[in-house]
Coordinates of C-alpha atoms in Angstrom, one line a residue:
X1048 CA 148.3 94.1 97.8
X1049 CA 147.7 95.1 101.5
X1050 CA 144.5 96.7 101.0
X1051 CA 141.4 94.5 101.1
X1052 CA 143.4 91.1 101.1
X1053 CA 140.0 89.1 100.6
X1054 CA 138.6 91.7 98.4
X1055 CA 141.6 90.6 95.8
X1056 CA 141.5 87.3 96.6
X1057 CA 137.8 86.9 96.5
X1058 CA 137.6 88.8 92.7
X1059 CA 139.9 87.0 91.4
X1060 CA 138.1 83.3 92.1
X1061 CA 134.6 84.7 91.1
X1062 CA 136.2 86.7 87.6
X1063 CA 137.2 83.6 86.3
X1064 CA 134.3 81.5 87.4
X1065 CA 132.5 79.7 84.2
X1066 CA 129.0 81.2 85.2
X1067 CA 130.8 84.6 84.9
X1068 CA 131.1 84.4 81.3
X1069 CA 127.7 82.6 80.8
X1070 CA 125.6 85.3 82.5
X1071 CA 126.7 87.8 80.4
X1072 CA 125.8 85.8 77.5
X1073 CA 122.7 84.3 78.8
X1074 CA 121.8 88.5 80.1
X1075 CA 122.1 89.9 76.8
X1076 CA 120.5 87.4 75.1
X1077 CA 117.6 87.6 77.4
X1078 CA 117.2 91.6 77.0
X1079 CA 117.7 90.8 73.5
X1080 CA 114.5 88.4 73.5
X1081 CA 112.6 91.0 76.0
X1082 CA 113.6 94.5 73.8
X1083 CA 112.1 92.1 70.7
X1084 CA 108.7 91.1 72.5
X1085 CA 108.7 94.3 74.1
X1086 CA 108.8 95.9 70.6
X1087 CA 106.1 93.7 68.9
X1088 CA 104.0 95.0 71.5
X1089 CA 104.7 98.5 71.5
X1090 CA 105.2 99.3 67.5
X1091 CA 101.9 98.4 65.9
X1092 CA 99.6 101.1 68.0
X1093 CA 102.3 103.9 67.5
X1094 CA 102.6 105.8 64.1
X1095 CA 105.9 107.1 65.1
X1096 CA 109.4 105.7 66.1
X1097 CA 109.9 108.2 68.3
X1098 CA 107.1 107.4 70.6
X1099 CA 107.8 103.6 70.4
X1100 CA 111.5 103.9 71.7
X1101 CA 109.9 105.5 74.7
X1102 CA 108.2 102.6 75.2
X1103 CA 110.1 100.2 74.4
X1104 CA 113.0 101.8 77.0
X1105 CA 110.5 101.3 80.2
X1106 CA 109.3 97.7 79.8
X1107 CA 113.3 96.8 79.5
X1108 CA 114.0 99.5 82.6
X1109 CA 111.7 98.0 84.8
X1110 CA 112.9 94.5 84.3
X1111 CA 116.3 95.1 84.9
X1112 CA 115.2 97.1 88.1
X1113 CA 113.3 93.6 89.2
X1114 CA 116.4 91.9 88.5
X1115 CA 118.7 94.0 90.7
X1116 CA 116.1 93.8 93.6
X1117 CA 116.1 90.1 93.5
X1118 CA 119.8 89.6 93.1
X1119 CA 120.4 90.3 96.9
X1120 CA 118.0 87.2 98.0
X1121 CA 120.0 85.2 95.2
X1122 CA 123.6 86.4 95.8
X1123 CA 124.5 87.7 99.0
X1124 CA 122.2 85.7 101.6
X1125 CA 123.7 82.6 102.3
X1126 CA 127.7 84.0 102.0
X1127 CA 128.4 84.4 105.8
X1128 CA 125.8 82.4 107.4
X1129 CA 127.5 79.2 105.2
X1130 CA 130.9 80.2 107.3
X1131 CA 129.0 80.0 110.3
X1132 CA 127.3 76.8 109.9
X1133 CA 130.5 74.8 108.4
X1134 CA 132.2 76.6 112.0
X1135 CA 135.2 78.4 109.6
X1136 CA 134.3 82.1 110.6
X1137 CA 136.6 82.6 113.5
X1138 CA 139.6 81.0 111.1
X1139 CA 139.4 84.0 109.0
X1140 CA 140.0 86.1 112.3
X1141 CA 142.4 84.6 113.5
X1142 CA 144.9 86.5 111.0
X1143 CA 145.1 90.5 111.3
X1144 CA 141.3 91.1 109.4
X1145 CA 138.5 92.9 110.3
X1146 CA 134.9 92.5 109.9
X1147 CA 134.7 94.6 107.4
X1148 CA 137.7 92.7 105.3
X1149 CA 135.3 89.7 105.4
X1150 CA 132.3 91.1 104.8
X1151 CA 133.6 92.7 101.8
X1152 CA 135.7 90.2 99.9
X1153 CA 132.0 88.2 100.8
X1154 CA 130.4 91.4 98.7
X1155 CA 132.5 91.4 95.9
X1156 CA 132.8 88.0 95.1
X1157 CA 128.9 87.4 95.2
X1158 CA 128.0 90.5 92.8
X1159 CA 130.7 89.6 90.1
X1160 CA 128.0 87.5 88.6
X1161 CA 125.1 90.1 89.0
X1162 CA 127.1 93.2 87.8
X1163 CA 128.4 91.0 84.5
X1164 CA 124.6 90.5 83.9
X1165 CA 124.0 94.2 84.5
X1166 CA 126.7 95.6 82.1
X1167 CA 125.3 93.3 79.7
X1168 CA 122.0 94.4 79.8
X1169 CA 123.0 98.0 79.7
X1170 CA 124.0 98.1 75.7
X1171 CA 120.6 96.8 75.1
X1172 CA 118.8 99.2 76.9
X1173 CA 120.6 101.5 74.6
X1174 CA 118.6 100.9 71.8
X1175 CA 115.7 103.0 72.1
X1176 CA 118.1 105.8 71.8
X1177 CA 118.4 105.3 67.7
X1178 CA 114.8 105.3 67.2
X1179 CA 114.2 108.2 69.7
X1180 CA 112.4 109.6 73.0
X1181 CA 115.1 108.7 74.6
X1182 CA 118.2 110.7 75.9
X1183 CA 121.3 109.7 76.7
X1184 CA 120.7 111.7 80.4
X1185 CA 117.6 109.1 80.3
X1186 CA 119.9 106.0 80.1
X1187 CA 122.6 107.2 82.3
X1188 CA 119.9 108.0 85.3
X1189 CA 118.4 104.4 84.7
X1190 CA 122.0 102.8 84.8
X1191 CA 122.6 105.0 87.9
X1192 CA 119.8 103.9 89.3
X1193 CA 119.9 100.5 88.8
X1194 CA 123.7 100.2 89.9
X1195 CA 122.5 101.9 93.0
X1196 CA 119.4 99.2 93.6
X1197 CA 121.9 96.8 92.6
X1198 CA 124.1 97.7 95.3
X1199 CA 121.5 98.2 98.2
X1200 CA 119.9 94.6 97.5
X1201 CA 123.1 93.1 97.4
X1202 CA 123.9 94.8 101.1
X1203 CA 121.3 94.1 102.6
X1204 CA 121.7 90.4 102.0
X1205 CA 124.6 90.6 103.3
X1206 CA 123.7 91.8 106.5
X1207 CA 120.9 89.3 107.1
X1208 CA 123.6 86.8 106.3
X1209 CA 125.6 88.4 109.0
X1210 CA 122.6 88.2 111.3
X1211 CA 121.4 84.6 111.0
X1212 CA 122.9 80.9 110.9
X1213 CA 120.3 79.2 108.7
X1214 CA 120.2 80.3 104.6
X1215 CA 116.3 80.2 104.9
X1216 CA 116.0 83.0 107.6
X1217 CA 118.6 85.0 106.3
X1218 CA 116.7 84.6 102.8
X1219 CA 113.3 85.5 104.4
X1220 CA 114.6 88.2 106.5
X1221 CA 116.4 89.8 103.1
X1222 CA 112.8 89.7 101.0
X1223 CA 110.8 91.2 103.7
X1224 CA 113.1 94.0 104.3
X1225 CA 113.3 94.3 100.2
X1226 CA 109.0 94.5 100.4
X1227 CA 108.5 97.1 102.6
X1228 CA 111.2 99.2 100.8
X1229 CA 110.0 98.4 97.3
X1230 CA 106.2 98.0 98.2
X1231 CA 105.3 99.4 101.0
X1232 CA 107.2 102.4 101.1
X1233 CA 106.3 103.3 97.2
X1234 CA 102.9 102.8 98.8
X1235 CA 103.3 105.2 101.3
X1236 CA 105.2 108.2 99.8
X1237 CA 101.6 109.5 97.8
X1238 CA 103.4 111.5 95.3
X1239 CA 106.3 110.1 93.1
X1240 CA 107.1 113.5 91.5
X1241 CA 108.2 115.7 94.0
X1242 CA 109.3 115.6 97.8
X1243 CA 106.8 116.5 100.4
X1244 CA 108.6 117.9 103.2
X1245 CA 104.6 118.3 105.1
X1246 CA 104.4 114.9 105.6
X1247 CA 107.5 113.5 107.8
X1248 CA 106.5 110.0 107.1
X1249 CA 105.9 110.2 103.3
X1250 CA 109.2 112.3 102.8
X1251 CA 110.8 109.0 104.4
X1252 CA 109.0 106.9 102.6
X1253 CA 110.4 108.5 99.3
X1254 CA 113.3 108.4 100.7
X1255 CA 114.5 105.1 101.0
X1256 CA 112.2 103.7 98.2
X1257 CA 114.2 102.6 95.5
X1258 CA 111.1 102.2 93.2
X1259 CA 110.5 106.7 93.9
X1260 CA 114.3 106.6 92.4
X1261 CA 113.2 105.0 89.4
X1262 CA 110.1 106.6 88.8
X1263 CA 112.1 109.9 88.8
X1264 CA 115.0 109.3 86.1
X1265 CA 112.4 109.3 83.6
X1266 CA 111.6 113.3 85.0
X1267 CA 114.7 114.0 86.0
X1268 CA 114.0 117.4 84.5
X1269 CA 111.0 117.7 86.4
X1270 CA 112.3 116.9 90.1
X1271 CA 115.8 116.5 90.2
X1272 CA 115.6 117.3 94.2
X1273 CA 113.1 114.2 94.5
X1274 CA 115.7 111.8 92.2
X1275 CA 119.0 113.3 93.7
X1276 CA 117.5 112.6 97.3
X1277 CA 116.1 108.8 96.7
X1278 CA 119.3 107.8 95.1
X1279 CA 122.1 109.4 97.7
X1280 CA 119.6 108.2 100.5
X1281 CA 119.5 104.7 99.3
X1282 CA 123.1 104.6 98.5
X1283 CA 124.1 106.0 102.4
X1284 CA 121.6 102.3 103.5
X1285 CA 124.2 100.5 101.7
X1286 CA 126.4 101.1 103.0
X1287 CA 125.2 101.3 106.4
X1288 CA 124.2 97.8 106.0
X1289 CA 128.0 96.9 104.6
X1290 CA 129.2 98.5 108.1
X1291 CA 126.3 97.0 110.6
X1292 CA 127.3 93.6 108.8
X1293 CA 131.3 94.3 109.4
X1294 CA 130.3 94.9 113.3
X1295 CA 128.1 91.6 113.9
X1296 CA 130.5 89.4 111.4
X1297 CA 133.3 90.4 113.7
X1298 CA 131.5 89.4 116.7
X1299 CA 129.3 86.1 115.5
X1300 CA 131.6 83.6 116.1
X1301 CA 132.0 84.5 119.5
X1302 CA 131.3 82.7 122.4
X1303 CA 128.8 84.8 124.3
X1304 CA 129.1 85.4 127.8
X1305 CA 126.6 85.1 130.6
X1306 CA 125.6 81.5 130.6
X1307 CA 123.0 81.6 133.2
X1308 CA 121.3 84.1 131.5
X1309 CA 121.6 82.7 128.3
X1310 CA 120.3 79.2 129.6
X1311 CA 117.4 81.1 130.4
X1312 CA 116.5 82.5 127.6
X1313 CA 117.1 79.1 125.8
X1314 CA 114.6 77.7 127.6
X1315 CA 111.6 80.5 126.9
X1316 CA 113.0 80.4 123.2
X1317 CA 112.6 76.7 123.5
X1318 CA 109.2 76.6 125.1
X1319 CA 108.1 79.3 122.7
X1320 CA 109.2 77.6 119.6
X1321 CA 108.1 73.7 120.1
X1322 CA 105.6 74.4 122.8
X1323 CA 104.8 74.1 126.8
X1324 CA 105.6 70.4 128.5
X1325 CA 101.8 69.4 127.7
X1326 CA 101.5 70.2 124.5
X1327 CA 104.9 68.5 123.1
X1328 CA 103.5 65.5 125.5
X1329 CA 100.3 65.2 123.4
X1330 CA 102.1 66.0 120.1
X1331 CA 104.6 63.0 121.5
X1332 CA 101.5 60.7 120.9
X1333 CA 102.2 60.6 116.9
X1334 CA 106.0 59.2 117.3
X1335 CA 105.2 55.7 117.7
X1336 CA 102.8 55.9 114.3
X1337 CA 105.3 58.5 112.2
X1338 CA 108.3 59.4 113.8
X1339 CA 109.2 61.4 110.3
X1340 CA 106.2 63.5 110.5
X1341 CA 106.5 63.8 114.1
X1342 CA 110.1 65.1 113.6
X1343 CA 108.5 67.8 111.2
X1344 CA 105.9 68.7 113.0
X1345 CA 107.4 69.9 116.1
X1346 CA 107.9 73.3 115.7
X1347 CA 105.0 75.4 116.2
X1348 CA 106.2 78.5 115.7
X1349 CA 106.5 78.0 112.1
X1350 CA 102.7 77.1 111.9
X1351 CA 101.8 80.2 114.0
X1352 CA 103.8 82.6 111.5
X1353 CA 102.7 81.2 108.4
X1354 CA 98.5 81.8 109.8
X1355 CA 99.4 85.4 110.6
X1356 CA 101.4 86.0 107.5
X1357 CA 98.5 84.8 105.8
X1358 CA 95.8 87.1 107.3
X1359 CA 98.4 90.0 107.6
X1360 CA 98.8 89.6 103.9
X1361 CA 94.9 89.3 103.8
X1362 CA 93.9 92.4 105.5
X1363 CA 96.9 94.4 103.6
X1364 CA 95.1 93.2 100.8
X1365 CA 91.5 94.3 101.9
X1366 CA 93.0 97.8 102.9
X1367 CA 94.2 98.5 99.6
X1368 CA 90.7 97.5 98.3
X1369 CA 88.7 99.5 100.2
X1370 CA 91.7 102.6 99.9
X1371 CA 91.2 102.5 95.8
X1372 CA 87.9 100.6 95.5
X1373 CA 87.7 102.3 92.4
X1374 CA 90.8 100.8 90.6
X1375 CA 91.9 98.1 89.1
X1376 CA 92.5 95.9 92.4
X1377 CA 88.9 96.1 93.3
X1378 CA 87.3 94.7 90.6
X1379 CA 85.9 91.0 91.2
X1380 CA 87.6 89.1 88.6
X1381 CA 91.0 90.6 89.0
X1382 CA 90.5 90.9 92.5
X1383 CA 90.2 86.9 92.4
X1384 CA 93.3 86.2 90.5
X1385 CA 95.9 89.0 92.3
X1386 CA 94.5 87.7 96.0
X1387 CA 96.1 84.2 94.7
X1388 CA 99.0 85.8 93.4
X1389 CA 99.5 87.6 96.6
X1390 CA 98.4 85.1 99.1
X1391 CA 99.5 81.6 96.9
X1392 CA 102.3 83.0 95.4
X1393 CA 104.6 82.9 99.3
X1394 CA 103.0 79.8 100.2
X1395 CA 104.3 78.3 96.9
X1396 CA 107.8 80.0 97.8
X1397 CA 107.4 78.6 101.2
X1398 CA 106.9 74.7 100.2
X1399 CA 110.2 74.6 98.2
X1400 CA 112.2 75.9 100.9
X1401 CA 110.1 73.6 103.0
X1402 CA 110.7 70.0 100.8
X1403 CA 114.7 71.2 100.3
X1404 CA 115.7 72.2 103.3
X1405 CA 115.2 68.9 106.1
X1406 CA 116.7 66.6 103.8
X1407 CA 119.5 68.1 102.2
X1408 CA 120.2 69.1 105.7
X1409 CA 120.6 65.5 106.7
X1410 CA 122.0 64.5 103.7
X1411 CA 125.1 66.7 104.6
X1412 CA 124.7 66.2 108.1
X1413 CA 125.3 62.0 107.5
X1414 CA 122.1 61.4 109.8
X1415 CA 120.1 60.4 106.6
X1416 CA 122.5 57.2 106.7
X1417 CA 121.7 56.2 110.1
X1418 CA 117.9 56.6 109.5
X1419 CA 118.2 54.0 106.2
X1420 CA 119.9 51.6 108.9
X1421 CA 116.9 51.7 110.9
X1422 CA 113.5 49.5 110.0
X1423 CA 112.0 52.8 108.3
X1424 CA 111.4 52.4 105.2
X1425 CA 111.9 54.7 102.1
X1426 CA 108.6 55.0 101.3
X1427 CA 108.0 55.7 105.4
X1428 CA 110.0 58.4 105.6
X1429 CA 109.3 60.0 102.0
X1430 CA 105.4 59.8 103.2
X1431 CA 106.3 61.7 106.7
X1432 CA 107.5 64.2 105.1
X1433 CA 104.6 64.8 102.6
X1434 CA 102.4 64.1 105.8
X1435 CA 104.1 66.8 107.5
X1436 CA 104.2 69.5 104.8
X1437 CA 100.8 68.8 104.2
X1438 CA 99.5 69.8 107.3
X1439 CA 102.1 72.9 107.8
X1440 CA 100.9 74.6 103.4
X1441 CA 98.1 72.4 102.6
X1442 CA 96.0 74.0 105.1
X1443 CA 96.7 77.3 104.9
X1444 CA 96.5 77.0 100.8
X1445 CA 93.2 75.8 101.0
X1446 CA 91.9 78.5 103.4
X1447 CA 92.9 80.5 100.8
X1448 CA 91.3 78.8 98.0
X1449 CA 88.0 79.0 100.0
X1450 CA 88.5 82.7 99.9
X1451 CA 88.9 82.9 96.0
X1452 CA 85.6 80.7 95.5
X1453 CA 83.9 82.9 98.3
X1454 CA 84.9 85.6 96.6
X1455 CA 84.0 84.6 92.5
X1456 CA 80.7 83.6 94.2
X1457 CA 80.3 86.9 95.0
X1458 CA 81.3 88.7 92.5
X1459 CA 79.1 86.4 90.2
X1460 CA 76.2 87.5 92.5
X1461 CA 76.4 90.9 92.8
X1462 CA 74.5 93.7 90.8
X1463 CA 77.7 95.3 89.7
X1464 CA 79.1 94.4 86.4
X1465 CA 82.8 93.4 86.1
X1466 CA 85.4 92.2 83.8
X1467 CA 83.1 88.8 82.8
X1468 CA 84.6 87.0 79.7
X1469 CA 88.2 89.0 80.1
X1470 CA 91.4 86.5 80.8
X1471 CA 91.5 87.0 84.2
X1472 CA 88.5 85.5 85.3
X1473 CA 90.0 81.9 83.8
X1474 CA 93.6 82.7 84.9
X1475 CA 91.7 83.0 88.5
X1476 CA 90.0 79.7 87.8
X1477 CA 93.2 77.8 86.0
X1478 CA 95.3 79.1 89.6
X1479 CA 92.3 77.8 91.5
X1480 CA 92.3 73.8 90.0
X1481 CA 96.2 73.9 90.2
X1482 CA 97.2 75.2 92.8
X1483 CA 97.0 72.6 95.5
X1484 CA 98.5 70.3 92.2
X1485 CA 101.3 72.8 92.0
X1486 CA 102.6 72.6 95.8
X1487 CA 102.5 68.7 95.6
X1488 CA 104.7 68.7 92.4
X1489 CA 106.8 71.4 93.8
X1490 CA 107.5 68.9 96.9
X1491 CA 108.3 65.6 95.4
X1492 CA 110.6 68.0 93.0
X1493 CA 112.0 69.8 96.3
X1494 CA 113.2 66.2 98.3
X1495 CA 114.6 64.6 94.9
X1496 CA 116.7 67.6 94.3
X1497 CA 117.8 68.1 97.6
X1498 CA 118.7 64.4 97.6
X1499 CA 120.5 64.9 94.2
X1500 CA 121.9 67.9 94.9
X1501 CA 122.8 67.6 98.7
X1502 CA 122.5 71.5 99.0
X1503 CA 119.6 73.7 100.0
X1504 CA 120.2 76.5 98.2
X1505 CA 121.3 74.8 94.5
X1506 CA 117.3 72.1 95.1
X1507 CA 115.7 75.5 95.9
X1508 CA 116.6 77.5 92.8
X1509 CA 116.1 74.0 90.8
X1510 CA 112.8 73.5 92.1
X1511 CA 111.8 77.6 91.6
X1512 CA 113.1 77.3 88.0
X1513 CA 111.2 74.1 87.0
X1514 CA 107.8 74.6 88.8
X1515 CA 107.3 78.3 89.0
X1516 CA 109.4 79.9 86.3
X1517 CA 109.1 77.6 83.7
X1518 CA 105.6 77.7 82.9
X1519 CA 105.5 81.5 82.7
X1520 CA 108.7 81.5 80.5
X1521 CA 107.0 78.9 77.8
X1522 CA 103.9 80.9 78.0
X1523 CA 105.6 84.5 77.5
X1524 CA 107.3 82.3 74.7
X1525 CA 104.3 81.2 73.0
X1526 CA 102.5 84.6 73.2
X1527 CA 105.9 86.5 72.0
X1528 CA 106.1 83.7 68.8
X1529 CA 102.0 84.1 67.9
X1530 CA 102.5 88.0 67.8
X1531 CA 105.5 87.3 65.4
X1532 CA 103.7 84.9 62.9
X1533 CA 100.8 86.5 62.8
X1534 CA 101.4 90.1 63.6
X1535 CA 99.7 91.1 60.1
X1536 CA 96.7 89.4 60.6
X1537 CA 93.7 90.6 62.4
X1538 CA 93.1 87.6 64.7
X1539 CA 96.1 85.3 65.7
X1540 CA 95.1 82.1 66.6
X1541 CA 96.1 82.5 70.8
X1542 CA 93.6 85.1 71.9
X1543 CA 93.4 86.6 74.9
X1544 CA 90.1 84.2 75.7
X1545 CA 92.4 81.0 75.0
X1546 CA 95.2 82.4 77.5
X1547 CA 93.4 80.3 80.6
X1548 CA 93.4 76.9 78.6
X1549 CA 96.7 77.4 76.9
X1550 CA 97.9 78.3 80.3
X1551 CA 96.1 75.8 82.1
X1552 CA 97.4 73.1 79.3
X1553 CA 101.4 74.1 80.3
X1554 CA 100.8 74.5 83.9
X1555 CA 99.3 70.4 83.7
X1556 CA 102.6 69.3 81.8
X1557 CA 104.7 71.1 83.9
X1558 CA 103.4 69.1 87.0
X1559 CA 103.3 65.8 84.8
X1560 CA 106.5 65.4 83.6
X1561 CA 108.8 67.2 86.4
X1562 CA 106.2 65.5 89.5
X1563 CA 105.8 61.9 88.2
X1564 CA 109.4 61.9 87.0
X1565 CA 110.9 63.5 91.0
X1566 CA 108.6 60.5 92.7
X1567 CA 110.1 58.0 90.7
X1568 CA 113.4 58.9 91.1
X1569 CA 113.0 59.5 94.7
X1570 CA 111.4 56.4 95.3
X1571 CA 113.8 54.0 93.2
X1572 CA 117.1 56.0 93.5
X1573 CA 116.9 57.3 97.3
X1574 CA 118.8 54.9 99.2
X1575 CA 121.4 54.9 96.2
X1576 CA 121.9 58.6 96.2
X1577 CA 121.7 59.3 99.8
X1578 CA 125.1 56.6 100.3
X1579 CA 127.0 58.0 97.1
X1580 CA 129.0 60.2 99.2
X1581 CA 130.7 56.8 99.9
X1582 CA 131.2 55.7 96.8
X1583 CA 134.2 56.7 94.4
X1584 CA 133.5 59.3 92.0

């Protein structure tokens, strides 16, 4: 086969990869789980089947869509920028390939996984069929749909992999651009039933929103135009993306021309980034007293984006408020607990990418070695790097804090009555107490797995699982297993006003076991696992 040489070759490693046959298994057993939760919700208030497939189909629709959106940041950001950083990129042209060859074979071999979990989701999602409101047109619109999301996620990680060196930009730069397609522009097209071609900006809004797609398969019948038009324009982005990534792959391992230029704008970048002569001379000051936390702390830029994500993300947040002050966003209590989500929720992102990403870069690098020869000791360098993180989240996370308690405070004090005694109000109160708790655990868990793991990407996702997903899984678990036992009883024991302990209860376990256990390890086991690249395996 001439065709697409690294296509074939590429397919043929990832198809008989062992997490290709555990996904599917570990997918439909998860739809499995969410159809059964989904349906001890859903069949109690309905007298008839009909009207519980219905809604039984849209909870499972809208979670697979959430899963194809993600799978792009998961999959496909970190497949070309890895060639660029291990300096193997120009090998692959040195044969008769094109960008395009790479950029494909890179496609195809990082969606075997996430199309396995698809097409294993699929036959669930069939269900709701035998206990009606549910079409067969229904299903194959979803599945069209949600290949089609699939596809444009996965490309557009791709390209940002094309674009940048580092996993963590590329990773960044893929969620933003997934936000303001799946966000903001659902935000911006006004109506999801039908196309206005008066507005010019809301027409392109609907356009390349994924989210209008999927709001139009379920009526289909009532604006076909809208659905045929969200779909085909989203697929044509794919694969724009697929070809701007071919162009740049074939070109990024280059040597650019124009070095006195370029020397130039190294030096603004420079400046820019760490900071003008007199300001790196004052930060210079703290080397002598912690050389790790100095090391950290350079970079300014980081600290300057992180404050005006923050109040970007704040005055988004107030706009929508005042927009819909009538709504459900508005009111205090909820207000309080979706302002952390939105505002705590990055941050929390942030420090794991933050605690996994300087070591296990050293780590790799060998210059961890040569700092344990040096009269630094563990402890020294494990608190710089607490010291340093501390100052770049710590900060910003309590700014926000004092913005929930500002808020409850008014809320508490004003004339209007909201949602007191509802579960938000203590969800808002249990994210408050742990919050600043959470980002500590999720550091000492982000440097022990990057020191275990001695890749970025692998401590990241192990740190996300056991700090972030974890407590929501066992908590989704609980409240699937009380509906279960006690479905035919009039008060099960886990009411809605016990959510905020239990909750609270799992989120201070969590934190125990995986924070206490990561500092011991890291502090015993450091110097043994940062030299074991040296020993024999």
């Amino acid at each position: 086969m001439t065709f697409l040489p690294v296509v074939e070759r590429e397919l043929r490693v990832a198809a008989r990869h062992r997490s290709a046959f555990w996904v599917r298994l570990v997918s439909a057993g998860g739809a499995v789980l969410c159809a059964f939760a989904s349906f001890l919700i859903v069949w109690p208030p309905f007298g008839s089947a009909m009207q519980s497939g219905r809604e039984l189909f849209l909870p499972l629709g809208w979670l697979a869509f959430c899963l194809c959106v993600v799978a792009g940041p998961i999959f496909t950001c970190d497949t070309i920028s890895a060639e660029k950083r291990e300096g193997t990129l120009g090998l692959l042209f040195l044969t008769n390939l094109h960008g395009m060859d790479v950029v494909l074979g890179k496609l195809v071999a990082a969606s075997v996984t996430s199309v396995f979990a698809l097409l294993a989701v699929l036959p669930v999602m069939a269900i709701p069929i035998l206990l009606g409101g549910v079409q067969l047109g229904d299903l194959v619109r979803v599945a069209l749909v949600l290949g089609n999301t699939l596809f444009l996620s996965l490309s557009v990680g791709i390209l940002m992999s094309a674009l940048c060196v580092q996993w963590r930009s590329a990773l960044a730069l893929t969620g933003f651009v997934l936000f303001l397609m799946v966000f903001v522009a659902t935000a911006m097209a006004a109506d999801s039933s039908a196309l206005n071609t008066e507005n010019l900006l809301q027409l392109a809004a609907h356009m390349i929103s994924p989210v209008r797609a999927m709001v139009a398969a379920w009526n289909s019948q009532l604006a076909p135009v809208a659905f045929w038009a969200s779909v085909v324009s989203t697929h044509a982005m794919a694969w724009v993306a697929l070809a701007v990534a071919g162009w740049v792959t074939a070109r990024a391992w280059r040597e650019p021309s124009g070095w006195v230029g370029r020397t130039v704008r190294r030096r603004f970048w420079y400046d820019w980034y760490y900071g003008s002569p007199e300001a790196r001379g004052r930060l210079r000051a703290l080397m002598d007293k912690d050389p790790i936390a100095w090391l950290r702390w350079r970079p300014r830029l980081k600290r300057w984006l992180l404050w005006g994500a923050v109040a970007a993300a704040l005055a988004f947040w107030v706009l929508i408020v005042v927009s819909y002050r009538y709504s459900y966003f508005a009111r205090g209590d909820a207000a309080v607990f979706l302002v952390g989500i939105w505002l705590l929720g990055p941050i929390k992102w942030l420090a794991a990418s933050e605690a996994t990403h300087q070591l296990a870069t050293e780590v790799q690098s060998g210059a961890l070695e040569l700092l344990l020869t040096t009269p630094i000791s563990v402890r020294e360098i494990v608190r710089g790097h607490l010291r340093a993180m501390d100052w770049l989240l710590m900060v910003p996370a309590s700014a926000v804090l004092v913005v929930q308690v500002g808020m409850i405070i008014l809320n508490e004090t004003s004339a209007v009555v909201f949602m007191h005694g509802e579960p938000t109000s203590g969800m808002a109160i249990v994210g408050i107490v742990t919050a600043l708790w959470d980002i500590r655990t999720i550091e000492w868990v982000g440097m022990w797995l990057s020191v275990k793991k001695r890749r970025a990407d692998r401590a990241f996702a192990g740190t996300v699982r056991r700090i972030l997903f974890l407590p929501w899984f066992v908590l989704l678990a609980l409240l699937m297993g009380s509906a279960f036992i006690y479905q035919n009883r009039p008060s099960p024991p886990m009411v809605w006003e016990n959510i905020p302990v239990v909750w609270f209860i799992i989120c201070a376990c969590t934190n125990l076991y995986f924070g206490l256990t990561a500092r011991h390890n890291l502090l015993e086991r450091f110097r043994l696992m940062a030299s074991e690249r040296y020993q024999t395996r």
